[in-house]
PDB file of C-alpha atoms and ligand atoms in Angstrom:
ATOM      1  CA  MET A 214       5.528  40.206 -82.405  1.00 43.00           C
ATOM      2  CA  VAL A 215       2.303  41.489 -80.903  1.00 49.00           C
ATOM      3  CA  ALA A 216       1.953  45.228 -81.445  1.00 50.00           C
ATOM      4  CA  LYS A 217       2.035  46.909 -78.050  1.00 68.00           C
ATOM      5  CA  GLN A 218      -0.884  49.229 -77.882  1.00 79.00           C
ATOM      6  CA  THR A 219       0.295  51.862 -75.396  1.00 87.00           C
ATOM      7  CA  VAL A 220       0.104  55.642 -75.621  1.00 90.00           C
ATOM      8  CA  SER A 221       3.852  55.846 -76.226  1.00 90.00           C
ATOM      9  CA  PHE A 222       3.738  53.199 -78.949  1.00 88.00           C
ATOM     10  CA  LEU A 223       0.827  54.920 -80.656  1.00 91.00           C
ATOM     11  CA  THR A 224       2.159  58.477 -80.446  1.00 91.00           C
ATOM     12  CA  LYS A 225       5.549  57.312 -81.707  1.00 90.00           C
ATOM     13  CA  ARG A 226       4.028  55.323 -84.562  1.00 89.00           C
ATOM     14  CA  PHE A 227       1.702  58.183 -85.550  1.00 91.00           C
ATOM     15  CA  ARG A 228       4.605  60.694 -85.425  1.00 92.00           C
ATOM     16  CA  GLU A 229       6.787  58.464 -87.614  1.00 89.00           C
ATOM     17  CA  VAL A 230       4.196  58.451 -90.363  1.00 88.00           C
ATOM     18  CA  GLY A 231       3.005  62.019 -89.765  1.00 90.00           C
ATOM     19  CA  LEU A 232      -0.544  61.105 -88.747  1.00 89.00           C
ATOM     20  CA  GLU A 233      -3.061  62.467 -86.247  1.00 91.00           C
ATOM     21  CA  PRO A 234      -6.009  60.423 -84.952  1.00 92.00           C
ATOM     22  CA  ASP A 235      -9.134  61.431 -86.857  1.00 90.00           C
ATOM     23  CA  SER A 236     -12.192  61.912 -84.644  1.00 88.00           C
ATOM     24  CA  ARG A 237     -14.521  61.926 -87.678  1.00 88.00           C
ATOM     25  CA  HIS A 238     -13.725  58.259 -88.089  1.00 93.00           C
ATOM     26  CA  GLY A 239     -14.127  57.471 -84.413  1.00 92.00           C
ATOM     27  CA  GLN A 240     -10.417  56.805 -83.996  1.00 95.00           C
ATOM     28  CA  ASN A 241     -10.075  56.009 -80.326  1.00 96.00           C
ATOM     29  CA  PHE A 242      -7.615  53.233 -79.733  1.00 96.00           C
ATOM     30  CA  LEU A 243      -7.917  50.862 -76.816  1.00 96.00           C
ATOM     31  CA  ILE A 244      -4.667  51.227 -74.863  1.00 95.00           C
ATOM     32  CA  ASP A 245      -5.256  48.795 -72.013  1.00 95.00           C
ATOM     33  CA  MET A 246      -3.831  45.390 -72.858  1.00 94.00           C
ATOM     34  CA  ASN A 247      -6.000  43.666 -70.234  1.00 96.00           C
ATOM     35  CA  LEU A 248      -9.114  45.093 -71.818  1.00 97.00           C
ATOM     36  CA  LEU A 249      -8.002  44.127 -75.323  1.00 97.00           C
ATOM     37  CA  ASN A 250      -7.578  40.613 -73.970  1.00 97.00           C
ATOM     38  CA  LEU A 251     -10.950  40.769 -72.230  1.00 98.00           C
ATOM     39  CA  LEU A 252     -12.560  41.757 -75.533  1.00 98.00           C
ATOM     40  CA  VAL A 253     -10.879  38.837 -77.321  1.00 98.00           C
ATOM     41  CA  ASP A 254     -11.733  36.374 -74.519  1.00 98.00           C
ATOM     42  CA  SER A 255     -15.359  37.502 -74.467  1.00 98.00           C
ATOM     43  CA  GLY A 256     -15.507  36.835 -78.207  1.00 98.00           C
ATOM     44  CA  ASN A 257     -14.850  33.107 -77.532  1.00 98.00           C
ATOM     45  CA  ILE A 258     -12.747  32.786 -80.663  1.00 98.00           C
ATOM     46  CA  GLU A 259     -12.179  29.183 -81.714  1.00 98.00           C
ATOM     47  CA  SER A 260      -9.887  27.595 -84.276  1.00 98.00           C
ATOM     48  CA  ASN A 261     -12.533  27.206 -86.971  1.00 97.00           C
ATOM     49  CA  ASP A 262     -13.907  30.723 -86.572  1.00 98.00           C
ATOM     50  CA  LEU A 263     -13.942  33.388 -89.216  1.00 98.00           C
ATOM     51  CA  VAL A 264     -13.648  36.678 -87.333  1.00 99.00           C
ATOM     52  CA  LEU A 265     -14.713  40.021 -88.753  1.00 99.00           C
ATOM     53  CA  GLU A 266     -13.148  43.163 -87.327  1.00 98.00           C
ATOM     54  CA  ILE A 267     -14.412  46.586 -88.384  1.00 98.00           C
ATOM     55  CA  GLY A 268     -11.803  49.274 -87.721  1.00 98.00           C
ATOM     56  CA  THR A 269      -8.335  47.750 -87.982  1.00 98.00           C
ATOM     57  CA  GLY A 270      -6.698  50.850 -86.522  1.00 96.00           C
ATOM     58  CA  THR A 271      -3.066  49.956 -85.919  1.00 95.00           C
ATOM     59  CA  GLY A 272      -3.859  46.257 -85.929  1.00 96.00           C
ATOM     60  CA  SER A 273      -3.385  45.571 -82.237  1.00 95.00           C
ATOM     61  CA  LEU A 274      -6.670  43.765 -81.699  1.00 97.00           C
ATOM     62  CA  THR A 275      -6.232  41.988 -85.039  1.00 98.00           C
ATOM     63  CA  SER A 276      -2.871  40.596 -83.934  1.00 97.00           C
ATOM     64  CA  LEU A 277      -4.409  39.172 -80.753  1.00 97.00           C
ATOM     65  CA  MET A 278      -7.225  37.474 -82.650  1.00 98.00           C
ATOM     66  CA  ALA A 279      -5.344  35.971 -85.593  1.00 98.00           C
ATOM     67  CA  PRO A 280      -3.505  33.300 -83.534  1.00 98.00           C
ATOM     68  CA  ARG A 281      -6.816  32.003 -82.186  1.00 98.00           C
ATOM     69  CA  ALA A 282      -8.982  32.127 -85.309  1.00 98.00           C
ATOM     70  CA  ALA A 283      -9.029  30.244 -88.603  1.00 98.00           C
ATOM     71  CA  HIS A 284      -9.066  33.583 -90.359  1.00 98.00           C
ATOM     72  CA  VAL A 285      -9.589  37.280 -89.608  1.00 98.00           C
ATOM     73  CA  ILE A 286     -11.101  39.770 -92.046  1.00 99.00           C
ATOM     74  CA  THR A 287     -10.336  43.296 -90.918  1.00 98.00           C
ATOM     75  CA  VAL A 288     -11.797  46.408 -92.534  1.00 98.00           C
ATOM     76  CA  GLU A 289     -10.332  49.916 -92.276  1.00 98.00           C
ATOM     77  CA  ILE A 290     -11.626  53.064 -93.953  1.00 97.00           C
ATOM     78  CA  ASP A 291      -8.485  55.154 -93.439  1.00 96.00           C
ATOM     79  CA  THR A 292      -5.846  54.485 -96.107  1.00 96.00           C
ATOM     80  CA  HIS A 293      -2.953  55.633 -93.882  1.00 94.00           C
ATOM     81  CA  LEU A 294      -3.961  53.396 -90.990  1.00 95.00           C
ATOM     82  CA  HIS A 295      -4.575  50.526 -93.384  1.00 97.00           C
ATOM     83  CA  GLN A 296      -0.992  50.923 -94.604  1.00 95.00           C
ATOM     84  CA  LEU A 297       0.410  51.236 -91.098  1.00 94.00           C
ATOM     85  CA  ALA A 298      -1.454  48.145 -89.894  1.00 96.00           C
ATOM     86  CA  ARG A 299      -0.271  46.224 -92.944  1.00 97.00           C
ATOM     87  CA  GLU A 300       3.302  46.591 -91.688  1.00 94.00           C
ATOM     88  CA  GLU A 301       2.334  45.576 -88.139  1.00 94.00           C
ATOM     89  CA  LEU A 302       0.478  42.485 -89.335  1.00 97.00           C
ATOM     90  CA  GLU A 303       2.961  41.312 -91.957  1.00 97.00           C
ATOM     91  CA  GLU A 304       3.863  38.107 -90.122  1.00 97.00           C
ATOM     92  CA  PHE A 305       0.327  36.661 -90.193  1.00 98.00           C
ATOM     93  CA  ASP A 306      -0.920  34.599 -93.104  1.00 98.00           C
ATOM     94  CA  ASN A 307      -4.525  34.265 -91.952  1.00 98.00           C
ATOM     95  CA  ILE A 308      -5.565  37.911 -92.100  1.00 98.00           C
ATOM     96  CA  THR A 309      -7.404  39.558 -94.993  1.00 98.00           C
ATOM     97  CA  MET A 310      -7.122  43.334 -94.835  1.00 98.00           C
ATOM     98  CA  VAL A 311      -9.805  45.320 -96.637  1.00 98.00           C
ATOM     99  CA  GLN A 312      -9.352  49.040 -97.136  1.00 98.00           C
ATOM    100  CA  ASN A 313     -12.912  50.266 -97.478  1.00 98.00           C
ATOM    101  CA  ASP A 314     -15.865  51.796 -95.710  1.00 98.00           C
ATOM    102  CA  ALA A 315     -17.520  48.819 -93.996  1.00 98.00           C
ATOM    103  CA  LEU A 316     -20.912  50.240 -94.947  1.00 98.00           C
ATOM    104  CA  ARG A 317     -22.286  51.149 -98.343  1.00 97.00           C
ATOM    105  CA  ASN A 318     -24.933  53.224 -96.593  1.00 95.00           C
ATOM    106  CA  LYS A 319     -26.808  53.289 -93.279  1.00 92.00           C
ATOM    107  CA  ASN A 320     -28.808  50.194 -94.193  1.00 92.00           C
ATOM    108  CA  ASN A 321     -26.287  48.071 -96.058  1.00 95.00           C
ATOM    109  CA  PHE A 322     -22.873  46.585 -95.686  1.00 97.00           C
ATOM    110  CA  SER A 323     -20.303  47.230 -98.376  1.00 98.00           C
ATOM    111  CA  PRO A 324     -20.613  44.587-101.122  1.00 98.00           C
ATOM    112  CA  ILE A 325     -16.832  44.081-101.058  1.00 98.00           C
ATOM    113  CA  VAL A 326     -16.923  43.263 -97.360  1.00 98.00           C
ATOM    114  CA  LEU A 327     -19.875  40.904 -97.823  1.00 98.00           C
ATOM    115  CA  SER A 328     -18.290  39.032-100.708  1.00 98.00           C
ATOM    116  CA  THR A 329     -14.998  38.693 -98.811  1.00 98.00           C
ATOM    117  CA  ILE A 330     -16.869  37.199 -95.848  1.00 98.00           C
ATOM    118  CA  LYS A 331     -18.832  34.797 -98.047  1.00 98.00           C
ATOM    119  CA  GLU A 332     -15.805  33.586 -99.932  1.00 98.00           C
ATOM    120  CA  LYS A 333     -13.785  32.952 -96.761  1.00 98.00           C
ATOM    121  CA  PHE A 334     -16.709  31.408 -94.923  1.00 98.00           C
ATOM    122  CA  GLU A 335     -17.213  28.869 -97.683  1.00 98.00           C
ATOM    123  CA  SER A 336     -13.529  27.919 -97.720  1.00 98.00           C
ATOM    124  CA  ILE A 337     -13.318  27.004 -94.002  1.00 98.00           C
ATOM    125  CA  PRO A 338     -14.862  23.637 -92.962  1.00 97.00           C
ATOM    126  CA  ASN A 339     -17.406  23.888 -90.107  1.00 97.00           C
ATOM    127  CA  CYS A 340     -16.855  27.592 -90.051  1.00 98.00           C
ATOM    128  CA  ARG A 341     -18.539  29.893 -87.578  1.00 98.00           C
ATOM    129  CA  PHE A 342     -18.642  33.603 -88.220  1.00 98.00           C
ATOM    130  CA  LYS A 343     -18.111  36.115 -85.394  1.00 98.00           C
ATOM    131  CA  LEU A 344     -17.743  39.866 -85.148  1.00 99.00           C
ATOM    132  CA  VAL A 345     -15.165  41.048 -82.624  1.00 99.00           C
ATOM    133  CA  ALA A 346     -14.189  44.706 -82.754  1.00 98.00           C
ATOM    134  CA  ASN A 347     -13.564  47.988 -81.041  1.00 98.00           C
ATOM    135  CA  LEU A 348     -16.115  49.649 -83.293  1.00 98.00           C
ATOM    136  CA  PRO A 349     -15.987  53.174 -84.712  1.00 96.00           C
ATOM    137  CA  TYR A 350     -18.758  54.683 -82.599  1.00 94.00           C
ATOM    138  CA  ASN A 351     -20.423  56.727 -85.334  1.00 94.00           C
ATOM    139  CA  VAL A 352     -21.319  53.573 -87.294  1.00 96.00           C
ATOM    140  CA  ALA A 353     -21.737  51.063 -84.458  1.00 98.00           C
ATOM    141  CA  THR A 354     -25.552  50.874 -84.675  1.00 97.00           C
ATOM    142  CA  PRO A 355     -25.799  50.170 -88.422  1.00 97.00           C
ATOM    143  CA  ILE A 356     -22.989  47.626 -88.173  1.00 98.00           C
ATOM    144  CA  ILE A 357     -24.473  45.490 -85.423  1.00 98.00           C
ATOM    145  CA  SER A 358     -28.078  45.792 -86.538  1.00 96.00           C
ATOM    146  CA  ASN A 359     -27.404  45.128 -90.221  1.00 97.00           C
ATOM    147  CA  LEU A 360     -25.112  42.172 -89.663  1.00 97.00           C
ATOM    148  CA  LEU A 361     -28.213  40.284 -88.490  1.00 98.00           C
ATOM    149  CA  LEU A 362     -29.770  40.768 -91.936  1.00 97.00           C
ATOM    150  CA  THR A 363     -26.915  39.560 -94.115  1.00 96.00           C
ATOM    151  CA  GLU A 364     -26.523  36.237 -95.905  1.00 96.00           C
ATOM    152  CA  ILE A 365     -23.796  34.861 -93.642  1.00 97.00           C
ATOM    153  CA  LEU A 366     -25.129  35.301 -90.128  1.00 97.00           C
ATOM    154  CA  PRO A 367     -22.832  35.837 -87.156  1.00 98.00           C
ATOM    155  CA  THR A 368     -22.820  33.361 -84.256  1.00 98.00           C
ATOM    156  CA  SER A 369     -21.993  36.240 -81.950  1.00 98.00           C
ATOM    157  CA  MET A 370     -20.930  39.881 -81.889  1.00 98.00           C
ATOM    158  CA  THR A 371     -18.570  41.100 -79.193  1.00 99.00           C
ATOM    159  CA  VAL A 372     -17.832  44.782 -79.491  1.00 98.00           C
ATOM    160  CA  THR A 373     -16.800  47.960 -77.747  1.00 98.00           C
ATOM    161  CA  ILE A 374     -19.438  50.664 -78.240  1.00 98.00           C
ATOM    162  CA  GLN A 375     -20.644  53.805 -76.450  1.00 98.00           C
ATOM    163  CA  LYS A 376     -22.120  52.908 -73.064  1.00 98.00           C
ATOM    164  CA  GLU A 377     -25.245  54.833 -73.996  1.00 98.00           C
ATOM    165  CA  LEU A 378     -25.763  52.541 -76.969  1.00 98.00           C
ATOM    166  CA  ALA A 379     -25.107  49.410 -74.892  1.00 98.00           C
ATOM    167  CA  ASP A 380     -27.726  50.636 -72.402  1.00 98.00           C
ATOM    168  CA  ARG A 381     -30.236  51.037 -75.238  1.00 98.00           C
ATOM    169  CA  ILE A 382     -29.542  47.520 -76.485  1.00 98.00           C
ATOM    170  CA  VAL A 383     -30.237  45.858 -73.114  1.00 98.00           C
ATOM    171  CA  ALA A 384     -33.078  48.212 -72.069  1.00 98.00           C
ATOM    172  CA  VAL A 385     -36.373  46.897 -70.669  1.00 98.00           C
ATOM    173  CA  PRO A 386     -39.912  48.149 -71.454  1.00 98.00           C
ATOM    174  CA  ARG A 387     -41.192  51.404 -69.921  1.00 96.00           C
ATOM    175  CA  THR A 388     -37.750  53.004 -69.766  1.00 97.00           C
ATOM    176  CA  LYS A 389     -36.470  55.862 -71.901  1.00 96.00           C
ATOM    177  CA  ASP A 390     -33.792  53.631 -73.429  1.00 97.00           C
ATOM    178  CA  TYR A 391     -36.276  51.029 -74.660  1.00 97.00           C
ATOM    179  CA  SER A 392     -36.397  51.494 -78.412  1.00 97.00           C
ATOM    180  CA  ALA A 393     -36.576  49.790 -81.775  1.00 98.00           C
ATOM    181  CA  LEU A 394     -32.905  48.866 -81.356  1.00 98.00           C
ATOM    182  CA  SER A 395     -33.537  47.161 -77.975  1.00 98.00           C
ATOM    183  CA  ILE A 396     -36.371  45.117 -79.437  1.00 98.00           C
ATOM    184  CA  TRP A 397     -34.550  44.229 -82.639  1.00 98.00           C
ATOM    185  CA  MET A 398     -31.399  43.073 -80.851  1.00 98.00           C
ATOM    186  CA  GLN A 399     -33.190  41.265 -78.018  1.00 98.00           C
ATOM    187  CA  SER A 400     -35.471  39.497 -80.488  1.00 98.00           C
ATOM    188  CA  LEU A 401     -32.477  37.799 -82.074  1.00 98.00           C
ATOM    189  CA  CYS A 402     -29.712  37.781 -79.485  1.00 98.00           C
ATOM    190  CA  ASP A 403     -28.945  37.182 -75.836  1.00 98.00           C
ATOM    191  CA  CYS A 404     -27.481  40.591 -74.964  1.00 98.00           C
ATOM    192  CA  ARG A 405     -25.048  41.111 -72.101  1.00 98.00           C
ATOM    193  CA  ILE A 406     -22.866  44.038 -71.053  1.00 98.00           C
ATOM    194  CA  VAL A 407     -19.464  42.536 -70.191  1.00 98.00           C
ATOM    195  CA  ARG A 408     -17.705  45.620 -68.818  1.00 98.00           C
ATOM    196  CA  VAL A 409     -18.181  49.384 -68.658  1.00 98.00           C
ATOM    197  CA  LEU A 410     -15.046  51.302 -69.712  1.00 98.00           C
ATOM    198  CA  GLY A 411     -14.068  54.838 -68.715  1.00 98.00           C
ATOM    199  CA  PRO A 412     -12.590  57.297 -71.249  1.00 97.00           C
ATOM    200  CA  SER A 413      -9.036  56.863 -69.918  1.00 97.00           C
ATOM    201  CA  VAL A 414      -8.561  53.398 -71.440  1.00 97.00           C
ATOM    202  CA  PHE A 415      -8.590  54.935 -74.930  1.00 97.00           C
ATOM    203  CA  TRP A 416      -6.201  57.212 -76.794  1.00 95.00           C
ATOM    204  CA  PRO A 417      -7.284  59.860 -77.534  1.00 95.00           C
ATOM    205  CA  ARG A 418      -9.874  59.931 -74.768  1.00 96.00           C
ATOM    206  CA  PRO A 419     -13.457  59.917 -76.035  1.00 95.00           C
ATOM    207  CA  LYS A 420     -15.992  62.237 -74.374  1.00 95.00           C
ATOM    208  CA  VAL A 421     -18.232  59.353 -73.369  1.00 97.00           C
ATOM    209  CA  HIS A 422     -18.090  56.111 -71.420  1.00 98.00           C
ATOM    210  CA  SER A 423     -17.933  52.884 -73.384  1.00 98.00           C
ATOM    211  CA  ALA A 424     -18.869  49.270 -72.842  1.00 98.00           C
ATOM    212  CA  ILE A 425     -17.889  45.851 -74.087  1.00 98.00           C
ATOM    213  CA  ILE A 426     -21.094  44.091 -75.055  1.00 98.00           C
ATOM    214  CA  HIS A 427     -21.573  40.443 -76.021  1.00 98.00           C
ATOM    215  CA  LEU A 428     -24.479  39.617 -78.312  1.00 98.00           C
ATOM    216  CA  GLU A 429     -25.009  35.893 -78.710  1.00 98.00           C
ATOM    217  CA  HIS A 430     -27.130  35.223 -81.759  1.00 98.00           C
ATOM    218  CA  SER A 431     -29.853  32.710 -80.888  1.00 98.00           C
ATOM    219  CA  LEU A 432     -31.261  30.530 -83.655  1.00 96.00           C
ATOM    220  CA  GLU A 433     -34.066  29.582 -81.310  1.00 97.00           C
ATOM    221  CA  LYS A 434     -35.017  33.246 -81.036  1.00 98.00           C
ATOM    222  CA  ARG A 435     -34.629  33.730 -84.755  1.00 98.00           C
ATOM    223  CA  SER A 436     -36.950  30.813 -85.485  1.00 97.00           C
ATOM    224  CA  ARG A 437     -39.840  32.717 -83.846  1.00 97.00           C
ATOM    225  CA  ILE A 438     -39.685  35.315 -86.624  1.00 98.00           C
ATOM    226  CA  HIS A 439     -41.208  34.157 -89.912  1.00 97.00           C
ATOM    227  CA  ASP A 440     -40.110  37.071 -92.051  1.00 97.00           C
ATOM    228  CA  VAL A 441     -37.052  38.749 -90.565  1.00 98.00           C
ATOM    229  CA  PRO A 442     -36.826  41.791 -92.917  1.00 97.00           C
ATOM    230  CA  PHE A 443     -40.560  42.448 -92.420  1.00 98.00           C
ATOM    231  CA  TYR A 444     -40.084  42.264 -88.664  1.00 98.00           C
ATOM    232  CA  HIS A 445     -37.103  44.632 -88.803  1.00 98.00           C
ATOM    233  CA  GLU A 446     -39.124  47.250 -90.694  1.00 97.00           C
ATOM    234  CA  PHE A 447     -42.149  46.751 -88.469  1.00 98.00           C
ATOM    235  CA  VAL A 448     -40.164  47.276 -85.257  1.00 98.00           C
ATOM    236  CA  ARG A 449     -38.564  50.418 -86.669  1.00 96.00           C
ATOM    237  CA  SER A 450     -41.933  51.842 -87.693  1.00 96.00           C
ATOM    238  CA  LEU A 451     -43.339  51.342 -84.177  1.00 96.00           C
ATOM    239  CA  PHE A 452     -40.888  53.877 -82.777  1.00 94.00           C
ATOM    240  CA  PHE A 453     -41.007  56.575 -85.463  1.00 90.00           C
ATOM    241  CA  HIS A 454     -43.520  58.400 -83.261  1.00 86.00           C
ATOM    242  CA  ARG A 455     -42.633  57.337 -79.790  1.00 83.00           C
ATOM    243  CA  ARG A 456     -45.297  59.179 -77.868  1.00 84.00           C
ATOM    244  CA  LYS A 457     -48.216  58.185 -80.082  1.00 93.00           C
ATOM    245  CA  PHE A 458     -50.571  55.389 -79.184  1.00 97.00           C
ATOM    246  CA  LEU A 459     -49.779  52.036 -80.768  1.00 97.00           C
ATOM    247  CA  ARG A 460     -53.041  51.962 -82.720  1.00 97.00           C
ATOM    248  CA  SER A 461     -52.394  55.151 -84.658  1.00 96.00           C
ATOM    249  CA  VAL A 462     -48.762  54.191 -85.266  1.00 97.00           C
ATOM    250  CA  VAL A 463     -49.765  50.832 -86.733  1.00 97.00           C
ATOM    251  CA  ILE A 464     -52.577  52.374 -88.792  1.00 97.00           C
ATOM    252  CA  SER A 465     -50.213  54.920 -90.319  1.00 95.00           C
ATOM    253  CA  SER A 466     -47.456  52.420 -91.052  1.00 95.00           C
ATOM    254  CA  PHE A 467     -49.847  50.128 -92.951  1.00 97.00           C
ATOM    255  CA  LYS A 468     -51.663  52.963 -94.706  1.00 95.00           C
ATOM    256  CA  GLY A 469     -52.680  51.957 -98.201  1.00 96.00           C
ATOM    257  CA  GLN A 470     -52.249  48.281 -97.322  1.00 96.00           C
ATOM    258  CA  LEU A 471     -54.690  47.737 -94.459  1.00 97.00           C
ATOM    259  CA  ASP A 472     -57.877  49.513 -93.423  1.00 97.00           C
ATOM    260  CA  LYS A 473     -58.547  50.561 -89.843  1.00 97.00           C
ATOM    261  CA  PRO A 474     -60.959  47.655 -89.141  1.00 97.00           C
ATOM    262  CA  ASP A 475     -58.245  45.195 -90.219  1.00 97.00           C
ATOM    263  CA  VAL A 476     -55.734  46.762 -87.837  1.00 98.00           C
ATOM    264  CA  ASP A 477     -58.314  46.842 -85.032  1.00 98.00           C
ATOM    265  CA  ASP A 478     -59.080  43.202 -85.601  1.00 98.00           C
ATOM    266  CA  VAL A 479     -55.430  42.268 -84.962  1.00 98.00           C
ATOM    267  CA  LEU A 480     -55.117  44.572 -81.950  1.00 98.00           C
ATOM    268  CA  ASP A 481     -58.373  43.308 -80.425  1.00 98.00           C
ATOM    269  CA  ARG A 482     -57.418  39.697 -80.802  1.00 98.00           C
ATOM    270  CA  LEU A 483     -54.150  40.397 -79.006  1.00 98.00           C
ATOM    271  CA  GLU A 484     -55.998  42.443 -76.383  1.00 98.00           C
ATOM    272  CA  LEU A 485     -53.977  45.544 -77.116  1.00 98.00           C
ATOM    273  CA  GLY A 486     -56.277  48.345 -75.975  1.00 96.00           C
ATOM    274  CA  PRO A 487     -56.466  51.915 -77.343  1.00 94.00           C
ATOM    275  CA  GLN A 488     -54.233  53.296 -74.579  1.00 96.00           C
ATOM    276  CA  THR A 489     -51.323  50.967 -75.369  1.00 96.00           C
ATOM    277  CA  ARG A 490     -47.966  52.438 -76.433  1.00 96.00           C
ATOM    278  CA  ALA A 491     -45.194  50.432 -78.101  1.00 96.00           C
ATOM    279  CA  GLU A 492     -42.693  51.326 -75.376  1.00 96.00           C
ATOM    280  CA  GLU A 493     -44.750  49.353 -72.798  1.00 96.00           C
ATOM    281  CA  LEU A 494     -44.677  46.089 -74.718  1.00 97.00           C
ATOM    282  CA  PRO A 495     -42.171  43.344 -73.952  1.00 98.00           C
ATOM    283  CA  VAL A 496     -40.373  41.738 -76.899  1.00 98.00           C
ATOM    284  CA  GLU A 497     -42.705  38.703 -76.908  1.00 97.00           C
ATOM    285  CA  ARG A 498     -45.763  40.937 -77.389  1.00 98.00           C
ATOM    286  CA  ILE A 499     -44.086  42.812 -80.260  1.00 98.00           C
ATOM    287  CA  LEU A 500     -43.308  39.468 -81.901  1.00 98.00           C
ATOM    288  CA  GLU A 501     -46.972  38.440 -81.623  1.00 98.00           C
ATOM    289  CA  LEU A 502     -48.121  41.756 -83.010  1.00 98.00           C
ATOM    290  CA  SER A 503     -45.738  41.632 -85.954  1.00 98.00           C
ATOM    291  CA  GLU A 504     -46.848  38.107 -86.799  1.00 98.00           C
ATOM    292  CA  GLY A 505     -50.504  39.148 -86.472  1.00 98.00           C
ATOM    293  CA  MET A 506     -49.929  42.012 -88.905  1.00 98.00           C
ATOM    294  CA  ARG A 507     -48.048  39.825 -91.348  1.00 98.00           C
ATOM    295  CA  LEU A 508     -50.840  37.248 -91.433  1.00 98.00           C
ATOM    296  CA  LYS A 509     -53.466  39.964 -91.750  1.00 98.00           C
ATOM    297  CA  LEU A 510     -51.631  41.385 -94.775  1.00 97.00           C
ATOM    298  CA  GLN A 511     -51.608  37.928 -96.376  1.00 97.00           C
ATOM    299  CA  GLU A 512     -55.295  37.484 -95.627  1.00 96.00           C
ATOM    300  CA  VAL A 513     -56.185  40.853 -97.163  1.00 95.00           C
ATOM    301  CA  GLU A 514     -54.059  40.228-100.224  1.00 93.00           C
ATOM    302  CA  SER A 515     -55.823  36.922-100.886  1.00 93.00           C
ATOM    303  CA  ARG A 516     -59.351  38.353-100.531  1.00 87.00           C
TER     304      ARG A 516
HETATM  305  N1  LIG B  86      -9.355  48.253 -83.446  1.00 64.23           N
HETATM  306  C1  LIG B  86      -8.514  49.404 -83.157  1.00 64.23           C
HETATM  307  C2  LIG B  86      -9.090  50.729 -83.694  1.00 64.23           C
HETATM  308  C3  LIG B  86     -10.403  51.174 -83.144  1.00 64.23           C
HETATM  309  S1  LIG B  86     -10.777  52.829 -83.563  1.00 64.23           S
HETATM  310  C4  LIG B  86      -8.227  49.483 -81.682  1.00 64.23           C
HETATM  311  O1  LIG B  86      -8.904  48.881 -80.872  1.00 64.23           O
HETATM  312  O2  LIG B  86      -7.303  50.175 -81.316  1.00 64.23           O
HETATM  313  C5  LIG B  86     -11.949  52.616 -84.882  1.00 64.23           C
HETATM  314  C6  LIG B  86     -11.310  52.379 -86.241  1.00 64.23           C
HETATM  315  O3  LIG B  86     -12.352  52.250 -87.217  1.00 64.23           O
HETATM  316  C7  LIG B  86     -10.448  53.518 -86.754  1.00 64.23           C
HETATM  317  O4  LIG B  86      -9.224  52.996 -87.191  1.00 64.23           O
HETATM  318  C8  LIG B  86     -11.234  54.139 -87.913  1.00 64.23           C
HETATM  319  O5  LIG B  86     -10.430  54.727 -88.918  1.00 64.23           O
HETATM  320  C9  LIG B  86     -12.013  52.939 -88.412  1.00 64.23           C
HETATM  321  N2  LIG B  86     -13.269  53.267 -89.106  1.00 64.23           N
HETATM  322  C10 LIG B  86     -14.093  54.315 -88.892  1.00 64.23           C
HETATM  323  N3  LIG B  86     -15.175  54.273 -89.677  1.00 64.23           N
HETATM  324  C11 LIG B  86     -15.067  53.146 -90.422  1.00 64.23           C
HETATM  325  C12 LIG B  86     -15.874  52.552 -91.448  1.00 64.23           C
HETATM  326  N4  LIG B  86     -17.038  53.107 -91.817  1.00 64.23           N
HETATM  327  N5  LIG B  86     -15.448  51.405 -92.004  1.00 64.23           N
HETATM  328  C13 LIG B  86     -14.260  50.839 -91.624  1.00 64.23           C
HETATM  329  N6  LIG B  86     -13.458  51.356 -90.662  1.00 64.23           N
HETATM  330  C14 LIG B  86     -13.845  52.494 -90.072  1.00 64.23           C
END
């Protein structure tokens, strides 16, 4: 039986077990069946896919995904919800439920989650790994950005997040939303907003609008980056001081490693003048700059 995710189902189920939704954990449940289905459909789940869900909640999305996937790993921080979902999902034999914080800290996934993914991934022939989730909004950014740095890389990520965050991910240069996150995600993924969702499709209603976003990981894009962790750090450092000129930002982030003439040499060769700011540069230019800096570091180290 598919758990019916309606307000009456949820309030009844929560009352039975004496629970209240916890806003600290971003507990806003999607109560529109059509949208749950849209989220699953947009995830393009196939029979040899390993699906990761962060935020099991009551298990409603999980129960829609399990019949389509080879296996679903679902992670829930809240022990009570984990227990409740366990009862709802009893009938499925291809779901692994993990009761844990999905993140060890802002920059790293929980080792338990990572080892569960690895073990399952290796046991499924021709497996593809996908994230499909109605994410807890307070940890949405670290989840989607860090999953692109883990050992088992996702083919795609299809998630519900705050609309504001979705706008930042797809932002173009010279706009206020264009940020390290936009560049990082667009450097590795084709990013597309599938649908904007109002607060009324969740229980309880969040204060903000949301969006379903589909991020298709592109190996072609990834192949342009020679050292992915270096690139990640470099992109982040470019936006620490948003209003500063690019030159001084780059000089300060390579302080102790590169002298000013070395930085100027890279900037000159790429024709990045003294008035340039990072927020004006399209992704391709940032990629060139990062690669220029990486090679310059190698050159200096071998002097
Ligand atoms: N997928 C469900 C629930 C979404 S609400 C649905 O669509 O209805 C988000 C869920 O994530 C909540 O159940 C919350 O307890 C859980 N959660 C919040 N922070 C988490 C974390 N750091 N790790 C794992 N789960 C978390």
